[in-house]
CSV table of C-alpha atoms in Angstrom, one decimal:
chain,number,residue,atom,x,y,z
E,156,UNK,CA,-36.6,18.9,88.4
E,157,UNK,CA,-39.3,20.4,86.5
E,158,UNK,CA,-42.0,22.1,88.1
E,159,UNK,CA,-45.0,23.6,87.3
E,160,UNK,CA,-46.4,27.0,87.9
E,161,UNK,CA,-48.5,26.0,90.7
E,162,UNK,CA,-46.2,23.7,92.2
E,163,UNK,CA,-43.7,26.8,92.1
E,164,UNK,CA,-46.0,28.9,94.0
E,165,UNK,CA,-46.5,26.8,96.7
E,166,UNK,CA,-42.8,25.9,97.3
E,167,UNK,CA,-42.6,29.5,97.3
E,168,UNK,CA,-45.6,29.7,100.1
E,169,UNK,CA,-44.0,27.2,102.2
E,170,UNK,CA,-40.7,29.0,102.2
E,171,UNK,CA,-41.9,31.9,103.3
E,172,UNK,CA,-44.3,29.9,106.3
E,173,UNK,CA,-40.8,28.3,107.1
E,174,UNK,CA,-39.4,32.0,107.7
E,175,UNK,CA,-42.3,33.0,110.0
E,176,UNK,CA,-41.8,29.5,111.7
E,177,UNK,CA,-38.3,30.1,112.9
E,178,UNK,CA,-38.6,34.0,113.4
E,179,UNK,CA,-41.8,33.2,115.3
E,180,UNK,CA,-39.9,30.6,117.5
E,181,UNK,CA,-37.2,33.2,118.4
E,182,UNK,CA,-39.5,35.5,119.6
E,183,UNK,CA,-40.2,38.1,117.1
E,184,UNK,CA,-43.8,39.5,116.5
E,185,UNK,CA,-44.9,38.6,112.4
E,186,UNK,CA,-45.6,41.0,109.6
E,187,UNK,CA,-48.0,40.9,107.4
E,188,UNK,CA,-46.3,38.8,104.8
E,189,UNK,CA,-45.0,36.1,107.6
E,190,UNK,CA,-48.9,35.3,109.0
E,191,UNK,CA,-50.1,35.6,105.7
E,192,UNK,CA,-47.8,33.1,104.5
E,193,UNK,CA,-48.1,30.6,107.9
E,194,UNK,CA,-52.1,30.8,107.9
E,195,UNK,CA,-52.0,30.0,104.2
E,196,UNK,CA,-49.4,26.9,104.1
E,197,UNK,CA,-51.3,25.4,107.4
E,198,UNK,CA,-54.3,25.0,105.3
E,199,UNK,CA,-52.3,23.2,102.7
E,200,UNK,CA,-50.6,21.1,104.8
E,201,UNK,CA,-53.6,20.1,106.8
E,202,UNK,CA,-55.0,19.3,103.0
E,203,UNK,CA,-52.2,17.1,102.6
E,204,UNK,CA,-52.6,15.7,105.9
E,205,UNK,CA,-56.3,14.2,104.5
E,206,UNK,CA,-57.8,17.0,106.2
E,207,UNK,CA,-61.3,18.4,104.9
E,208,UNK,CA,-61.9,21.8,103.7
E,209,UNK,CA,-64.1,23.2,107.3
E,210,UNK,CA,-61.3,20.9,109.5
E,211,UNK,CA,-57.9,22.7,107.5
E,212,UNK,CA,-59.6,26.3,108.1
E,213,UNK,CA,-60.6,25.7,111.3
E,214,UNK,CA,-56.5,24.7,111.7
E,215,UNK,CA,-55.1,27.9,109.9
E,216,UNK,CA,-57.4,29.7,112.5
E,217,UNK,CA,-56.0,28.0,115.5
E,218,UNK,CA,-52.0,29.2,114.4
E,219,UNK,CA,-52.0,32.6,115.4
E,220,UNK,CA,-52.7,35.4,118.1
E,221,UNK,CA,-52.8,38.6,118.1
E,222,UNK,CA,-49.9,38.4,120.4
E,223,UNK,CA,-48.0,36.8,117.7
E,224,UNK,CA,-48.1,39.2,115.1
E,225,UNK,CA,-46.7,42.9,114.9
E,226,UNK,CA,-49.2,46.1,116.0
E,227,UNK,CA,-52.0,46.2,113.0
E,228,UNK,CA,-51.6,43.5,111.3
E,229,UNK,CA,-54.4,42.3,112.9
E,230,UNK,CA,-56.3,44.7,111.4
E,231,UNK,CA,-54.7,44.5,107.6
E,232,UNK,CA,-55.0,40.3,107.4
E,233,UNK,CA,-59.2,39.8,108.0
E,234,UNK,CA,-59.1,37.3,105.6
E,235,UNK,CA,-56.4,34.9,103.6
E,236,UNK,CA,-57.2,33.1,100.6
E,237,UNK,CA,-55.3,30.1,99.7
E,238,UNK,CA,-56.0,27.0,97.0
E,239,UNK,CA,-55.3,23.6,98.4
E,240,UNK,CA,-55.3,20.1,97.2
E,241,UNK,CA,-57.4,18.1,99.3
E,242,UNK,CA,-58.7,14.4,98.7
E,243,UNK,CA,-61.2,15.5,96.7
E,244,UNK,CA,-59.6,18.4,94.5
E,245,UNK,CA,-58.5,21.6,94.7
E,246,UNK,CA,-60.5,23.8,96.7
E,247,UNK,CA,-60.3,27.7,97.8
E,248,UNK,CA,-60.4,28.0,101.3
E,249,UNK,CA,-61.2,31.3,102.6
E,250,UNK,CA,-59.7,32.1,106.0
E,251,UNK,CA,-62.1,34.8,107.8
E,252,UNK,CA,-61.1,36.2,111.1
E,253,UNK,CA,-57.5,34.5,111.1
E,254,UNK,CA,-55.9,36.0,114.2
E,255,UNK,CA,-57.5,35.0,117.7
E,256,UNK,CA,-58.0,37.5,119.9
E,257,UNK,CA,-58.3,40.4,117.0
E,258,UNK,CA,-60.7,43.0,117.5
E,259,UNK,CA,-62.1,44.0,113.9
E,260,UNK,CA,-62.1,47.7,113.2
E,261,UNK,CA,-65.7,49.4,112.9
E,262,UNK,CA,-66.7,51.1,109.5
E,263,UNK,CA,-65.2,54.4,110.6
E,264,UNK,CA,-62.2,53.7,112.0
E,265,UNK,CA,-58.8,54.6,109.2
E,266,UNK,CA,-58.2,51.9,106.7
E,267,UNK,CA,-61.5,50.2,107.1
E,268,UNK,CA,-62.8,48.0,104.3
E,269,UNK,CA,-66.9,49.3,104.1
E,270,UNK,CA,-68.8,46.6,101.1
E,271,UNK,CA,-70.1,48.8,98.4
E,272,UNK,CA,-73.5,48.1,96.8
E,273,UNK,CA,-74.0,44.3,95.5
E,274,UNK,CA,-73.4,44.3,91.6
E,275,UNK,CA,-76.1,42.0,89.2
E,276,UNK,CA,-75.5,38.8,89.2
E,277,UNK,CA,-74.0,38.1,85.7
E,278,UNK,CA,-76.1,35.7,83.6
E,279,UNK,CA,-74.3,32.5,82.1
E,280,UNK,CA,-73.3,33.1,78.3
E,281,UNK,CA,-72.8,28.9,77.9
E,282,UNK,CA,-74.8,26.3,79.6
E,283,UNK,CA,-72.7,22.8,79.7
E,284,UNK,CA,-73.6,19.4,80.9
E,285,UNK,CA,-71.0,17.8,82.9
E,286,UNK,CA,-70.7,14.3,83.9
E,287,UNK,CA,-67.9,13.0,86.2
E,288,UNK,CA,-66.6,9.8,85.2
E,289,UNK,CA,-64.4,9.0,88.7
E,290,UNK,CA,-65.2,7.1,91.7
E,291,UNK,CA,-64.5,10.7,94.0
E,292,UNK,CA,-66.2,13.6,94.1
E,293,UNK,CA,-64.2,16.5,92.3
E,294,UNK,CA,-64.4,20.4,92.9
E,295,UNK,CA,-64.2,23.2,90.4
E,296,UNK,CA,-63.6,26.8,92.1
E,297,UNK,CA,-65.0,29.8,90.8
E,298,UNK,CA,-62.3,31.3,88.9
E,299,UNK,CA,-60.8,28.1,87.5
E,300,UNK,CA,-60.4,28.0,83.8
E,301,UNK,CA,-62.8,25.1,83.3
E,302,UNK,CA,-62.0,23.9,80.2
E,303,UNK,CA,-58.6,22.8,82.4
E,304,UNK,CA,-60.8,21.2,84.8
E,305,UNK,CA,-59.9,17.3,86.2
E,306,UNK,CA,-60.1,15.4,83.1
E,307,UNK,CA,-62.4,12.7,84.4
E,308,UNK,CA,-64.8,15.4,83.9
E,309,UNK,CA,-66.4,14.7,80.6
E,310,UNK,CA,-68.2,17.9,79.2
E,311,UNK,CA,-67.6,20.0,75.8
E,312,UNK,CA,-64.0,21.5,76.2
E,313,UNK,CA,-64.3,23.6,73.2
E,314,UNK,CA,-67.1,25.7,74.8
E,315,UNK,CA,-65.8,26.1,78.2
E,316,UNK,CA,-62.6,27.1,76.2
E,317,UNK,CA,-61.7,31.1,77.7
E,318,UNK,CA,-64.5,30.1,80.5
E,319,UNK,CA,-65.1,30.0,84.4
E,320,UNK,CA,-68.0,28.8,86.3
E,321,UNK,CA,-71.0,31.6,86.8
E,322,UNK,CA,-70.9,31.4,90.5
E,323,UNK,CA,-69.8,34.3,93.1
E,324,UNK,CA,-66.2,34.4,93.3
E,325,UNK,CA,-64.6,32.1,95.8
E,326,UNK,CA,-67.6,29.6,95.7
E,327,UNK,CA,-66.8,26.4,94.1
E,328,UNK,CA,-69.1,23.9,92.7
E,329,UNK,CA,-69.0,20.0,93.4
E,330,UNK,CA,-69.6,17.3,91.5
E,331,UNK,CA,-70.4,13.5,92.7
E,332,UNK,CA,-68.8,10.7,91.9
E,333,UNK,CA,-70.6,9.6,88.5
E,334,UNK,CA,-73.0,11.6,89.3
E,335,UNK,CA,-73.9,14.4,85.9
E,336,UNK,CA,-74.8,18.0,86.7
E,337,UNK,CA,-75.5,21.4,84.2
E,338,UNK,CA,-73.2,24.4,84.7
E,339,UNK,CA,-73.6,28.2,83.5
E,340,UNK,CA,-70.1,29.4,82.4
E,341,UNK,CA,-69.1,33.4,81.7
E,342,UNK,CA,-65.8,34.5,80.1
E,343,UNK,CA,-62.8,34.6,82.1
E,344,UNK,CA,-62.1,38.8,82.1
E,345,UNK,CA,-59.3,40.8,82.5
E,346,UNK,CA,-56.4,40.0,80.4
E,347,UNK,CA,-57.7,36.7,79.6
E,348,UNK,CA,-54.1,34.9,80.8
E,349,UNK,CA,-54.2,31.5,81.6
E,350,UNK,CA,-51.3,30.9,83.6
E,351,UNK,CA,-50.5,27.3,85.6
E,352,UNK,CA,-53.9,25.7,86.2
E,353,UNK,CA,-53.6,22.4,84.5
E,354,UNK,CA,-50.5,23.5,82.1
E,355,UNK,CA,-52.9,23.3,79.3
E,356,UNK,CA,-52.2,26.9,77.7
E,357,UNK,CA,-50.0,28.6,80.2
E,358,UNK,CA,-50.4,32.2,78.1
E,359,UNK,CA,-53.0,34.5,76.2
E,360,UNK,CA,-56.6,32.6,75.8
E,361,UNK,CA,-57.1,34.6,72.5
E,362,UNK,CA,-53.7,34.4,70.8
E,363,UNK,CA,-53.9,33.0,67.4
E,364,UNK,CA,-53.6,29.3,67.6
E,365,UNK,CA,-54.1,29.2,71.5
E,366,UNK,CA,-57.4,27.3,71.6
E,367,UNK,CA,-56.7,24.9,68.8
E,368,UNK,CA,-53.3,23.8,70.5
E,369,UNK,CA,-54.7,23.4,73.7
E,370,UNK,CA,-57.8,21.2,72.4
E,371,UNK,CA,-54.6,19.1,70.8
E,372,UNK,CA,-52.7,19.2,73.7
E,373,UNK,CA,-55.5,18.4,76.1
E,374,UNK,CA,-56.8,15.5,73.7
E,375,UNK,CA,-53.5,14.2,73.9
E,376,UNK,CA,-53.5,14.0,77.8
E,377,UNK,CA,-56.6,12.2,77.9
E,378,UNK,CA,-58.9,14.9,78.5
E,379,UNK,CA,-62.3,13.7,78.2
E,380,UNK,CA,-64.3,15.9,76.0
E,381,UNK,CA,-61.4,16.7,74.2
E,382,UNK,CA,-61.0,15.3,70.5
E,383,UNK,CA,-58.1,16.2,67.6
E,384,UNK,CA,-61.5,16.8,65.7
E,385,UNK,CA,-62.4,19.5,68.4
E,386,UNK,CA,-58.8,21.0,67.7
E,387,UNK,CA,-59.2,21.1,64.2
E,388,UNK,CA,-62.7,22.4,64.7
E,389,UNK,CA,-61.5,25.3,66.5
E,390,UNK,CA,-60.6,27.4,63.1
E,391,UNK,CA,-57.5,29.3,64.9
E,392,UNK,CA,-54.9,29.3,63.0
E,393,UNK,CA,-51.2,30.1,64.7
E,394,UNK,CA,-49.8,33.9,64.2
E,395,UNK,CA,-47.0,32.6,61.5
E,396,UNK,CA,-50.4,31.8,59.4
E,397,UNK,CA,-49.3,27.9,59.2
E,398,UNK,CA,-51.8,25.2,60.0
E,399,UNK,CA,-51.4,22.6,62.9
E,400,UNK,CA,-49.8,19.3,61.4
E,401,UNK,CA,-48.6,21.1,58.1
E,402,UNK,CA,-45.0,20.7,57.2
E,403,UNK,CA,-44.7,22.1,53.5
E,404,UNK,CA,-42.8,25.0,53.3
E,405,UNK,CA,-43.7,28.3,51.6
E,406,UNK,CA,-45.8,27.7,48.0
E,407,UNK,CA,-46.6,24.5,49.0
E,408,UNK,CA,-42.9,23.2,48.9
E,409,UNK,CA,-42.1,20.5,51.3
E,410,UNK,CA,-40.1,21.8,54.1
């Protein structure tokens, strides 16, 4: 069976949820890993159970007690984040105040997490029109790579190429059902790894070749927005120096 990143990942969350399951039914208290795990995989399942985003939070809230989990956990897991499918795309869900019955810690007390001061808020660095082309609404969180985004969306994937949407992290933005809406996208920092999403590059944004072949390879799944000219467009070339679609060997001789 072949599986994708993603799809890896949350067999991997649900295994772990099935561990706090059964060591929660004989009794023991939970770590932090084992409500972590449980409060995230109840929002997914309630996602798959049709569930909306407010009614699958409100769910992962109602799982656990502060009698249920081990002496300061409560205090370590104030929040779980957790991407879900839901009817109308992935969404993040962010679980605040999980545990019932958990008294959160003041600013002084050890461990505390005290905000720092608010950074600027970055300004977008490419502005994209996007229409979406299904009959559902579809959702795009913050730190998606957008140029994987559902491919009913029908925008210029060769800009949002290396992009995420310019909104505070763990936002997402929506957009209705043939309904057309303008973005602000900023580049996607860090190591710039794109890793699962929609399978589209699954490695370094910036290697040689990377953007080309995924403008091919999203073209070629029916990406809308998404055109073999776009690929060629791109100008990357791959790091062995050869061109997409050539097959002559070196000087010229066919290989």
């Amino acid at each position: 069976m072949r599986l994708t990143p993603t799809e890896r990942d949350r067999l991997l969350l649900f295994s772990a949820a099935e561990l706090a399951r059964a060591r929660r039914a004989r009794g023991l208290k939970l770590n932090v890993p084992e409500a972590t795990a449980l409060i995230a995989d109840t929002v997914c399942e309630a996602a798959r159970d049709g569930k909306r985003l407010a009614e699958a939070i409100e769910a992962a809230r109602s799982v656990l007690g502060a009698d249920d989990v081990l002496p300061g956990v409560a205090d370590v897991v104030t929040e779980v984040h957790v991407e879900a499918v839901f009817e109308d795309g992935s969404r993040l869900a962010v679980v605040s105040a999980p545990i019932r019955g958990a008294v959160p810690l003041g600013d002084d007390a050890p461990g505390a997490v005290v905000p720092g001061p608010e950074s600027p808020a970055p300004e977008p660095e490419v502005r994209l029109t996007v229409r979406n082309t299904a009959a559902v609404p579809v959702s795009v969180t913050s730190h998606f790579h957008f140029f994987e985004a559902n491919p009913r969306l029908d925008f210029d994937r060769a800009a949002a190429y290396g992009m995420r949407l310019c909104v505070p992290a763990g936002s997402s933005v929506r957009f209705d059902p043939l309904g057309e809406a303008e973005v602000g996208l900023v580049p996607i920092g860090g190591d710039r790894v794109a890793i699962g999403f929609a399978g589209l590059v699954d490695g370094p944004l910036d290697a040689p070749g990377a953007k080309s072949q995924a403008l091919a390879t999203a073209a070629a799944c029916g990406y809308l927005g998404a055109t073999p000219a776009a690929a060629e467009a791109a100008g990357d070339a791959p790091a062995d120096g050869t061109r997409h679609g050539d097959t002559s060997g070196p000087e010229g001789a066919p290989a």
